[in-house]
Coordinates of C-alpha atoms and ligand atoms in Angstrom, one line a residue:
X1 CA 137.9 69.2 121.1
X2 CA 136.6 71.4 124.5
X3 CA 132.9 73.5 123.3
X4 CA 134.2 77.7 123.8
X5 CA 131.5 80.1 124.7
X6 CA 131.5 83.9 122.8
X7 CA 129.7 86.7 124.7
X8 CA 127.6 88.8 122.3
X9 CA 124.9 90.9 122.3
X10 CA 121.0 89.0 121.8
X11 CA 119.6 90.3 118.4
X12 CA 117.1 88.3 118.2
X13 CA 115.8 85.7 120.2
X14 CA 115.4 81.6 119.9
X15 CA 118.3 78.7 119.8
X16 CA 119.7 77.2 116.8
X17 CA 122.0 74.0 116.8
X18 CA 123.4 74.0 113.0
X19 CA 126.7 73.2 111.3
X20 CA 128.9 76.7 111.2
X21 CA 128.4 78.5 107.7
X22 CA 131.6 81.3 107.1
X23 CA 131.1 84.2 104.8
X24 CA 134.0 86.1 103.4
X25 CA 133.2 89.4 103.5
X26 CA 136.6 91.2 103.9
X27 CA 136.8 94.2 103.4
X28 CA 138.6 95.2 99.5
X29 CA 141.9 97.3 98.9
X30 CA 140.8 100.4 96.6
X31 CA 143.3 101.2 93.4
X32 CA 144.0 104.6 93.8
X33 CA 145.7 106.8 91.0
X34 CA 145.6 110.3 89.0
X35 CA 144.0 110.2 85.8
X36 CA 144.3 113.2 83.6
X37 CA 142.0 115.7 82.2
X38 CA 141.1 113.3 78.7
X39 CA 140.6 110.7 81.1
X40 CA 137.9 112.1 83.4
X41 CA 135.0 111.7 81.5
X42 CA 135.7 107.7 81.2
X43 CA 135.8 108.2 84.7
X44 CA 132.7 109.9 85.1
X45 CA 130.7 107.2 82.9
X46 CA 132.1 104.2 84.8
X47 CA 131.1 105.7 87.5
X48 CA 127.5 105.7 86.4
X49 CA 127.6 102.0 85.0
X50 CA 128.5 101.0 88.1
X51 CA 125.4 102.4 89.9
X52 CA 123.5 101.4 87.4
X53 CA 124.8 97.9 88.0
X54 CA 124.4 98.2 91.7
X55 CA 120.6 99.2 91.4
X56 CA 119.9 95.9 89.0
X57 CA 121.7 93.9 91.9
X58 CA 119.7 95.6 94.3
X59 CA 116.6 94.6 92.1
X60 CA 117.5 91.3 91.6
X61 CA 117.9 91.0 95.1
X62 CA 114.2 92.4 96.0
X63 CA 112.4 90.5 92.8
X64 CA 113.8 87.0 94.3
X65 CA 112.1 88.0 97.7
X66 CA 108.6 89.1 96.2
X67 CA 108.3 86.1 94.9
X68 CA 108.5 84.6 98.0
X69 CA 106.7 85.3 101.5
X70 CA 108.1 87.5 104.0
X71 CA 109.5 90.0 102.0
X72 CA 108.3 93.3 104.0
X73 CA 111.7 93.7 105.5
X74 CA 113.4 94.6 102.3
X75 CA 112.6 98.7 102.6
X76 CA 116.1 98.2 104.0
X77 CA 117.4 97.7 100.9
X78 CA 115.1 100.2 99.0
X79 CA 117.4 102.9 101.2
X80 CA 120.5 101.3 99.9
X81 CA 118.8 101.2 96.6
X82 CA 118.3 105.0 96.8
X83 CA 121.5 106.3 98.4
X84 CA 123.0 104.7 95.4
X85 CA 121.7 107.6 93.7
X86 CA 122.4 110.1 96.4
X87 CA 123.4 113.5 95.0
X88 CA 125.7 113.7 98.4
X89 CA 127.0 110.7 97.0
X90 CA 127.4 111.1 93.7
X91 CA 128.1 114.5 93.5
X92 CA 130.9 114.5 95.6
X93 CA 132.5 111.3 93.5
X94 CA 132.3 113.6 90.3
X95 CA 134.0 116.2 91.7
X96 CA 136.4 114.5 92.9
X97 CA 136.9 113.0 90.1
X98 CA 136.9 116.3 88.9
X99 CA 138.7 118.9 90.6
X100 CA 141.1 116.2 92.2
X101 CA 141.9 113.9 89.1
X102 CA 141.2 110.4 91.3
X103 CA 140.3 107.4 90.0
X104 CA 136.4 106.7 90.4
X105 CA 137.4 103.9 92.6
X106 CA 139.2 105.9 95.5
X107 CA 136.5 108.8 94.5
X108 CA 133.5 106.8 95.8
X109 CA 135.6 105.6 99.3
X110 CA 136.6 109.5 99.9
X111 CA 133.2 110.3 99.7
X112 CA 131.8 107.9 102.1
X113 CA 134.7 109.1 104.3
X114 CA 133.4 112.6 103.8
X115 CA 129.7 111.1 104.4
X116 CA 130.1 108.6 107.5
X117 CA 132.0 111.3 109.4
X118 CA 128.7 113.2 109.4
X119 CA 127.3 110.7 111.6
X120 CA 128.3 110.4 115.2
X121 CA 130.2 107.4 115.8
X122 CA 129.4 107.1 119.4
X123 CA 126.0 106.4 118.9
X124 CA 125.2 103.5 117.8
X125 CA 122.2 104.4 116.3
X126 CA 124.0 106.5 113.7
X127 CA 126.7 104.1 114.2
X128 CA 124.6 101.5 112.0
X129 CA 123.8 104.3 109.4
X130 CA 127.8 104.6 108.5
X131 CA 127.9 101.2 107.4
X132 CA 124.5 101.6 105.5
X133 CA 127.0 103.8 104.1
X134 CA 130.0 101.2 103.7
X135 CA 127.9 98.8 102.2
X136 CA 126.5 100.9 99.5
X137 CA 129.9 102.6 98.5
X138 CA 131.2 99.0 99.2
X139 CA 128.9 97.7 95.9
X140 CA 129.6 100.4 93.5
X141 CA 133.7 100.0 94.4
X142 CA 133.3 96.5 93.6
X143 CA 131.6 96.6 90.2
X144 CA 133.9 98.9 89.4
X145 CA 136.4 96.2 89.9
X146 CA 134.1 93.9 87.9
X147 CA 133.4 91.9 91.0
X148 CA 130.0 92.7 92.2
X149 CA 128.1 89.9 91.4
X150 CA 126.1 88.9 93.8
X151 CA 126.6 84.9 93.0
X152 CA 127.7 83.7 96.4
X153 CA 127.1 80.3 97.3
X154 CA 124.6 79.5 99.5
X155 CA 124.3 78.4 102.6
X156 CA 123.1 74.8 102.9
X157 CA 120.0 75.0 104.9
X158 CA 120.0 74.6 108.3
X159 CA 123.1 76.2 108.0
X160 CA 124.2 78.8 110.7
X161 CA 125.8 82.0 108.8
X162 CA 128.7 83.4 110.7
X163 CA 130.0 86.6 109.5
X164 CA 132.3 89.6 110.2
X165 CA 129.5 92.0 109.2
X166 CA 126.5 91.5 106.5
X167 CA 124.7 94.0 104.2
X168 CA 120.9 93.9 104.4
X169 CA 121.1 92.6 100.9
X170 CA 123.8 89.6 101.7
X171 CA 121.4 89.0 105.0
X172 CA 118.0 89.1 102.9
X173 CA 120.0 86.3 100.3
X174 CA 120.5 84.1 103.3
X175 CA 117.2 84.0 104.5
X176 CA 115.6 83.3 101.6
X177 CA 113.4 80.6 101.9
X178 CA 114.6 80.2 105.4
X179 CA 117.6 78.1 104.9
X180 CA 118.9 79.9 107.0
X181 CA 119.2 78.5 111.0
X182 CA 120.6 81.0 112.9
X183 CA 122.8 84.5 112.4
X184 CA 126.2 85.5 114.0
X185 CA 128.5 88.2 113.5
X186 CA 131.6 90.2 114.9
X187 CA 130.7 93.4 114.4
X188 CA 127.0 95.3 114.9
X189 CA 124.3 96.3 117.8
X190 CA 120.6 95.1 118.7
X191 CA 120.1 98.0 116.0
X192 CA 121.4 97.4 113.2
X193 CA 120.0 96.1 110.2
X194 CA 121.2 92.5 110.4
X195 CA 119.1 92.2 114.1
X196 CA 116.5 93.6 112.5
X197 CA 115.7 91.6 109.8
X198 CA 116.9 88.9 112.0
X199 CA 113.8 89.8 114.3
X200 CA 111.5 90.5 111.9
X201 CA 111.9 86.6 110.3
X202 CA 112.6 85.0 113.3
X203 CA 115.6 83.9 112.9
X204 CA 117.9 83.5 116.3
X205 CA 120.2 86.5 115.9
X206 CA 124.0 87.6 118.1
X207 CA 126.0 89.9 117.2
X208 CA 128.8 91.9 118.4
X209 CA 130.8 88.8 118.9
X210 CA 134.0 90.6 118.4
X211 CA 135.4 87.7 116.8
X212 CA 132.9 85.0 115.8
X213 CA 134.1 85.0 112.4
X214 CA 137.7 84.5 112.8
X215 CA 137.4 81.8 115.3
X216 CA 134.9 79.3 113.9
X217 CA 135.3 77.8 110.5
X218 CA 133.3 75.8 108.2
X219 CA 131.5 73.1 109.4
X220 CA 132.3 73.6 112.6
X221 CA 129.3 72.3 114.8
X222 CA 128.0 75.8 116.8
X223 CA 124.8 76.7 119.4
X224 CA 123.0 80.1 119.1
X225 CA 120.9 81.2 121.7
X226 CA 120.0 84.3 120.3
X227 CA 117.7 84.7 123.7
X228 CA 120.8 85.4 126.1
X229 CA 123.9 86.2 123.3
X230 CA 125.8 83.5 123.2
X231 CA 127.3 81.1 120.9
X232 CA 128.8 77.6 121.7
X233 CA 132.0 77.1 119.2
X234 CA 132.5 73.3 119.0
X235 CA 129.3 72.5 121.8
X236 CA 130.1 68.4 122.8
X237 CA 127.2 65.7 121.9
X238 CA 125.4 66.2 124.9
X239 CA 125.7 70.3 124.7
X240 CA 124.1 69.7 121.4
X241 CA 121.5 68.0 123.0
X242 CA 120.9 69.8 125.5
X243 CA 120.2 73.1 122.9
X244 CA 118.2 71.2 120.6
X245 CA 115.5 69.8 123.7
X246 CA 116.2 73.6 125.0
X247 CA 114.5 74.4 121.1
X248 CA 112.3 71.7 121.2
X249 CA 110.9 72.9 124.5
X250 CA 110.4 76.6 123.2
X251 CA 108.9 75.7 119.9
X252 CA 106.4 73.6 121.7
X253 CA 105.8 77.1 124.2
X254 CA 105.8 79.6 121.6
X255 CA 103.2 77.2 119.3
X256 CA 101.1 76.7 122.2
X257 CA 101.2 80.7 122.6
X258 CA 100.5 81.4 119.4
X259 CA 97.4 79.5 119.5
X260 CA 96.5 82.8 122.1
X261 CA 96.8 85.1 119.3
X262 CA 93.1 86.1 118.8
X263 CA 91.4 85.5 121.7
X264 CA 91.9 88.8 123.9
X265 CA 93.8 89.7 126.7
X266 CA 91.1 89.5 129.9
X267 CA 91.4 88.5 133.1
X268 CA 89.4 85.7 134.6
X269 CA 87.6 88.3 136.2
X270 CA 86.7 90.4 132.9
X271 CA 89.7 93.1 132.6
X272 CA 89.9 93.8 129.0
X273 CA 93.7 94.8 128.7
X274 CA 94.6 96.0 124.8
X275 CA 97.7 94.2 123.6
X276 CA 100.2 97.0 121.3
X277 CA 103.9 96.7 119.7
X278 CA 106.6 98.8 120.1
X279 CA 108.0 99.5 116.5
X280 CA 110.7 101.3 114.8
X281 CA 110.4 100.4 111.4
X282 CA 107.1 99.3 109.1
X283 CA 108.7 96.0 108.5
X284 CA 107.7 95.3 111.8
X285 CA 104.6 94.8 111.1
X286 CA 103.8 91.2 110.0
X287 CA 105.8 90.0 113.3
X288 CA 102.9 92.2 115.3
X289 CA 99.8 91.2 113.3
X290 CA 101.2 87.4 113.5
X291 CA 102.2 87.4 117.4
X292 CA 98.2 89.0 118.2
X293 CA 99.0 93.4 118.3
X294 CA 95.7 94.6 118.5
X295 CA 97.9 98.0 117.2
X296 CA 100.7 100.0 117.7
X297 CA 101.5 101.5 121.2
X298 CA 104.8 103.0 120.2
X299 CA 106.2 104.1 117.1
X300 CA 109.6 105.8 117.6
X301 CA 109.6 108.0 114.6
X302 CA 113.2 109.3 115.3
X303 CA 114.2 106.3 113.0
X304 CA 112.8 107.8 110.1
X305 CA 116.1 109.3 109.8
X306 CA 117.9 106.3 109.6
X307 CA 120.1 106.2 106.5
X308 CA 119.1 109.8 105.4
X309 CA 121.7 112.1 104.7
X310 CA 118.9 114.6 104.7
X311 CA 116.2 114.9 106.6
X312 CA 113.4 113.5 105.9
X313 CA 110.3 115.6 104.0
X314 CA 107.1 116.5 105.0
X315 CA 105.9 113.8 102.5
X316 CA 108.7 111.5 103.5
X317 CA 107.0 111.1 107.0
X318 CA 102.9 111.5 105.4
X319 CA 104.0 108.6 103.4
X320 CA 105.5 107.1 106.0
X321 CA 102.2 107.3 108.2
X322 CA 100.0 106.3 105.7
X323 CA 101.8 103.2 104.9
X324 CA 102.2 101.5 107.9
X325 CA 97.7 102.9 109.1
X326 CA 97.1 100.8 105.8
X327 CA 99.3 97.9 107.3
X328 CA 97.7 98.0 110.3
X329 CA 94.5 98.0 108.8
X330 CA 92.6 100.3 110.6
X331 CA 94.2 99.6 114.2
X332 CA 95.2 102.3 116.2
X333 CA 98.9 103.2 115.8
X334 CA 100.4 105.7 118.3
X335 CA 102.8 108.2 116.5
X336 CA 105.4 109.3 118.6
X337 CA 107.0 113.2 117.7
X338 CA 111.1 112.5 117.6
X339 CA 112.6 111.5 120.3
X340 CA 115.7 113.4 119.0
X341 CA 117.9 114.7 120.1
X342 CA 121.6 114.3 123.3
X343 CA 122.6 111.1 121.4
X344 CA 120.6 110.9 118.7
X345 CA 120.4 113.7 116.6
X346 CA 120.0 113.8 112.8
X347 CA 123.6 113.8 110.7
X348 CA 125.8 116.3 110.8
X349 CA 124.5 117.3 114.1
X350 CA 126.3 116.6 117.8
X351 CA 125.4 117.6 121.3
X352 CA 128.3 118.7 123.2
X353 CA 126.4 119.3 126.3
X354 CA 127.6 117.1 129.6
X355 CA 125.0 115.8 130.2
X356 CA 123.1 115.0 126.6
X357 CA 119.9 112.6 128.6
X358 CA 119.2 115.9 130.7
X359 CA 119.6 118.3 127.9
X360 CA 117.8 119.4 125.0
X361 CA 115.8 115.7 123.9
X362 CA 112.6 114.7 122.8
X363 CA 109.9 117.7 122.9
X364 CA 112.4 120.0 124.1
X365 CA 114.2 119.6 120.6
X366 CA 111.2 119.4 118.9
X367 CA 109.9 123.0 120.6
X368 CA 113.3 124.5 119.4
X369 CA 113.4 123.2 115.7
X370 CA 110.1 123.8 115.1
X371 CA 110.8 123.3 110.7
X372 CA 111.5 120.0 111.9
X373 CA 108.9 119.4 114.4
X374 CA 106.1 122.0 112.0
X375 CA 106.2 119.1 109.3
X376 CA 106.4 115.9 111.4
X377 CA 102.7 117.5 112.7
X378 CA 101.8 118.7 109.4
X379 CA 102.0 114.9 107.8
X380 CA 100.4 113.4 111.1
X381 CA 97.5 114.9 111.3
X382 CA 97.4 115.2 107.5
X383 CA 97.9 111.0 107.8
X384 CA 95.0 111.3 110.7
X385 CA 92.4 112.2 108.1
X386 CA 93.0 108.7 106.4
X387 CA 92.8 106.3 109.3
X388 CA 93.2 105.6 113.2
X389 CA 96.4 107.8 114.5
X390 CA 97.0 109.2 117.3
X391 CA 100.0 111.0 118.5
X392 CA 102.3 111.3 121.3
X393 CA 104.9 113.6 123.2
X394 CA 107.6 112.4 124.6
X395 CA 109.7 113.3 128.1
X396 CA 107.4 116.2 129.2
X397 CA 108.1 117.6 132.3
X398 CA 105.0 119.3 133.1
X399 CA 101.8 121.4 131.7
X400 CA 103.9 124.0 130.3
X401 CA 105.2 122.0 127.7
X402 CA 102.5 119.6 127.2
X403 CA 100.4 123.2 125.9
X404 CA 103.4 124.1 124.0
X405 CA 103.3 121.0 122.1
X406 CA 99.9 120.9 121.7
X407 CA 99.5 124.3 120.4
X408 CA 102.3 123.4 117.8
X409 CA 99.6 120.8 116.9
X410 CA 96.9 123.4 116.4
X411 CA 99.1 125.5 114.1
X412 CA 100.1 122.8 111.9
X413 CA 96.4 121.4 111.7
X414 CA 95.7 125.0 110.3
X415 CA 98.2 124.9 108.4
X416 CA 97.3 122.0 106.3
X417 CA 93.2 123.3 106.8
X418 CA 94.3 126.1 104.5
X419 CA 96.6 124.4 102.4
X420 CA 92.9 122.9 101.6
X421 CA 94.6 119.7 102.3
X422 CA 92.5 116.6 104.3
X423 CA 93.3 117.1 107.9
X424 CA 91.8 114.9 111.1
X425 CA 92.9 116.2 115.0
X426 CA 93.9 113.3 116.6
X427 CA 93.6 112.2 119.8
X428 CA 96.6 113.2 121.8
X429 CA 98.7 112.0 124.4
X430 CA 102.0 112.2 126.6
X431 CA 104.9 109.8 128.1
X432 CA 105.2 109.7 131.9
X433 CA 109.0 109.2 131.8
X434 CA 110.0 112.0 133.7
X435 CA 109.1 111.8 137.8
X436 CA 107.9 115.7 137.3
X437 CA 106.0 114.0 134.4
X438 CA 104.8 111.3 136.8
X439 CA 104.4 114.2 140.0
X440 CA 102.1 116.2 138.4
X441 CA 100.1 113.4 136.3
X442 CA 96.8 114.2 137.2
X443 CA 97.2 118.2 136.2
X444 CA 98.7 116.9 132.7
X445 CA 95.7 114.2 132.7
X446 CA 93.4 116.9 132.2
X447 CA 95.2 118.2 129.1
X448 CA 95.2 115.2 126.8
X449 CA 93.4 112.6 125.4
X450 CA 95.9 109.6 127.2
X451 CA 99.0 108.5 129.1
X452 CA 101.8 106.5 128.5
X453 CA 104.0 105.7 130.8
X454 CA 107.5 105.4 129.5
X455 CA 109.4 103.0 132.1
X456 CA 112.8 103.2 130.0
X457 CA 113.1 106.1 131.0
X458 CA 111.4 106.8 134.3
X459 CA 113.3 104.5 135.8
X460 CA 116.7 106.3 134.6
X461 CA 115.3 109.7 135.4
X462 CA 114.2 108.8 139.2
X463 CA 116.6 106.1 140.6
X464 CA 119.8 108.3 138.2
X465 CA 120.6 105.7 136.7
X466 CA 122.2 105.7 133.3
X467 CA 120.0 103.5 131.5
X468 CA 122.9 102.1 128.9
X469 CA 125.7 102.4 132.1
X470 CA 126.7 98.7 133.2
X471 CA 128.4 100.2 136.3
X472 CA 125.2 100.7 137.9
X473 CA 123.4 98.4 136.1
X474 CA 122.7 96.7 139.7
X475 CA 120.4 100.1 140.7
X476 CA 118.4 100.2 137.9
X477 CA 115.1 98.4 139.6
X478 CA 111.6 98.4 138.3
X479 CA 110.0 97.2 141.0
X480 CA 112.0 99.7 143.3
X481 CA 109.6 101.2 145.8
X482 CA 109.4 105.1 144.2
X483 CA 108.7 103.7 140.7
X484 CA 106.0 101.4 142.0
X485 CA 104.6 104.9 144.2
X486 CA 104.8 106.8 140.6
X487 CA 103.3 104.6 138.0
X488 CA 100.5 103.7 141.1
X489 CA 99.7 107.6 141.2
X490 CA 99.8 108.2 137.2
X491 CA 97.4 105.2 136.6
X492 CA 94.8 106.7 139.3
X493 CA 95.6 110.3 137.8
X494 CA 94.5 109.0 134.6
X495 CA 91.8 106.5 136.3
X496 CA 90.5 110.0 137.8
X497 CA 90.9 112.4 134.6
X498 CA 88.6 109.8 132.7
X499 CA 91.4 108.9 130.3
X500 CA 93.2 105.9 129.2
X501 CA 96.6 105.1 130.5
X502 CA 99.3 102.7 129.3
X503 CA 103.0 101.4 129.4
X504 CA 105.2 101.0 126.7
X505 CA 108.4 100.8 128.5
X506 CA 110.1 97.3 128.5
X507 CA 108.4 96.4 131.9
X508 CA 105.3 96.0 130.0
X509 CA 106.7 93.4 128.2
X510 CA 107.8 91.3 130.9
X511 CA 105.6 88.3 132.4
X512 CA 107.4 88.6 136.0
X513 CA 105.7 91.7 136.1
X514 CA 101.9 91.4 134.2
X515 CA 100.5 90.7 137.9
X516 CA 102.2 93.9 139.2
X517 CA 100.3 96.3 136.5
X518 CA 97.2 94.5 136.9
X519 CA 97.3 95.7 139.8
X520 CA 98.5 99.1 138.4
X521 CA 94.2 99.2 136.3
X522 CA 96.5 100.0 133.0
X523 CA 94.4 99.9 129.9
X524 CA 97.1 98.9 127.5
X525 CA 100.5 97.3 127.5
X526 CA 103.4 97.8 124.5
X527 CA 105.6 95.9 123.6
X528 CA 108.0 93.7 121.3
X529 CA 105.5 92.0 119.2
X530 CA 106.8 88.3 120.4
X531 CA 106.6 89.2 124.2
X532 CA 102.6 89.4 123.3
X533 CA 101.2 86.2 123.4
X534 CA 103.5 85.4 126.8
X535 CA 102.1 88.6 129.0
X536 CA 98.8 87.5 127.4
X537 CA 98.9 84.2 128.9
X538 CA 99.7 85.4 132.3
X539 CA 96.6 88.2 131.8
X540 CA 94.1 85.3 130.7
X541 CA 95.2 83.6 133.7
X542 CA 94.8 85.5 136.5
X543 CA 92.1 88.1 138.3
X544 CA 92.8 92.0 138.1
X545 CA 91.8 91.3 142.1
X546 CA 95.1 89.1 143.1
X547 CA 96.8 92.0 141.4
X548 CA 95.2 94.3 143.4
X549 CA 96.3 92.2 146.6
X550 CA 100.1 91.5 145.2
X551 CA 100.4 95.1 144.5
X552 CA 99.1 96.4 148.4
X553 CA 101.4 94.2 149.4
X554 CA 104.2 95.1 148.2
X555 CA 103.8 99.0 148.0
X556 CA 104.2 97.6 152.3
X557 CA 107.4 96.3 151.5
X558 CA 111.0 98.8 151.7
X559 CA 113.7 97.7 149.2
X560 CA 113.2 96.6 145.9
X561 CA 114.7 93.0 146.8
X562 CA 112.5 92.2 149.2
X563 CA 109.4 93.5 146.6
X564 CA 111.1 91.3 143.6
X565 CA 111.2 88.3 146.1
X566 CA 107.7 88.7 146.8
X567 CA 106.3 89.4 143.2
X568 CA 108.8 86.5 141.7
X569 CA 107.7 83.7 144.6
X570 CA 104.1 85.1 143.7
X571 CA 104.6 84.3 140.3
X572 CA 106.4 80.7 140.6
X573 CA 103.2 79.8 142.2
X574 CA 101.0 81.2 140.2
X575 CA 102.9 80.6 137.3
X576 CA 104.9 77.4 137.5
X577 CA 107.8 77.5 134.6
X578 CA 107.3 80.9 133.5
X579 CA 110.5 82.5 135.3
X580 CA 112.7 80.2 133.6
X581 CA 115.6 82.2 132.1
X582 CA 114.6 85.2 134.8
X583 CA 113.7 89.3 134.6
X584 CA 115.1 90.0 131.1
X585 CA 114.6 93.9 131.8
X586 CA 117.6 95.6 133.1
X587 CA 119.2 99.0 131.7
X588 CA 117.6 99.3 127.9
X589 CA 119.3 101.7 125.5
X590 CA 117.1 104.2 123.8
Ligands
PEP1 C1 110.8 104.9 127.8 O1 111.6 105.5 128.0 O2 110.1 104.1 128.1 C2 110.8 104.4 126.1 C3 109.9 103.9 125.7 O3 111.0 105.2 125.1 P1 112.3 105.3 124.4 O4 112.3 103.3 125.4 O5 112.2 105.1 123.1 O6 112.8 105.9 125.4
MG2 MG1 111.8 106.8 126.8

């Protein structure tokens, strides 16, 4: 049989070759009937029993993992456990049974639909939250129907699990003891929980394939290339051997890179950079530390809105930041205030403006919603009293917004002090991700303790390319001369003001650019944990002087193509093998 290749989304890097293990996760058919007045209480009792059972089942999954290593990612299961008792779900189900006299299975289905309606379906972030509500509703309904057991057959070790979709509990179960070699789903995006769990456990995964679960059968050979989002169905023996060899090469390379973990990111001429991580969830911390992360350079706190129907409270933030600071064991943690707005909004809210990316986003949104902003700021100054927390404001357009945000922080600090709670004013930084901020970075630098360049947005706004629009992806060029000039002037502005400058966009984690970034004189690079060793290897094998020379050369060129050709040639010469697979930084979604 000839092989076929499916293109999905690269959710977790790495290569796997193994036999397919399909998992049947078809939707349930929910029974619907009217109940009499006398039956109402019985129905409500059934609901309580089903919820208790569901909680016990999730506890069971959790307990299995606590006994083993790698239990960190189970926070997602806790979110589901909390959702099982969330009043917005339970009260609505009770209301439907009492008022509309429908059976409890149907009431759960209706309540789930209503909650999901509050999440914006056009946004990947909220689409994933909708599937959380689905998982929870489905578990309750299965228990009501006596089908809730998790005693699913376990895949044999080394299998590649293929499913339409998987709940985090399923994912966690299958990955127990790392018996699964890879994961493929039809649904899901790169921020789906399945993808996050797979990344946290470093298991290759491809999501969003559309039809893998109906195309592959149990026992078929499969190849999964999680770095490129490819799934090869029924590979030939030669293809299997080729991928197997690539897998072995990759593992050898990783083992070699891991040896760099505890060595400093220092150039041969003695310039030391700090290698830190970008994270969305606390459970990414072990992976970050295992790759040698020296801190968190960007904590995307808006992900705290995930899986909730209500806004997180000051206490929620506080507990979250403290847990993160503890997990990082005294290393610095840069908390970015919410980058909400545009298409990332709390549930139930929607931005109808024509250009959400140019609308009420990030610090603008926060300044317009002081309740939400101050709750976060108070939590941050409280947590700062207990650890090495830094705070950073996203999307500032100039000095006025920096001052407004700092003013809010100072007020939040006063409020906490007035309450008699321990507080510390943390170092304050801003993201330079708007061209306006880049151009006036010299003035902004006088107002803050550090700058962090967000190239994902800076490139989008500087070149006028929507970072999620594949039609204009060819214009999304980190090495555009305009971008390089901005990076240079921001770095110089920080140096002149005597403050540190970091880069936290995806560009920081792409080794192709490392020599150029050395030339800029950045102090810190913030990236996904797994990118750290390779970037560090380049830093340790290069000198800052070479970086400056390369930068000078490319600043004399005109087009992104010419510049990229020059950089590639230099990197290929200096670091043979580095560019296998090509540069990864294309348009990225935020
Ligand atoms: C950036 O814009 O470069 C950045 C790091 O922020 P985000 O990707 O969260 O927008
Ligand atoms: Mg950004």
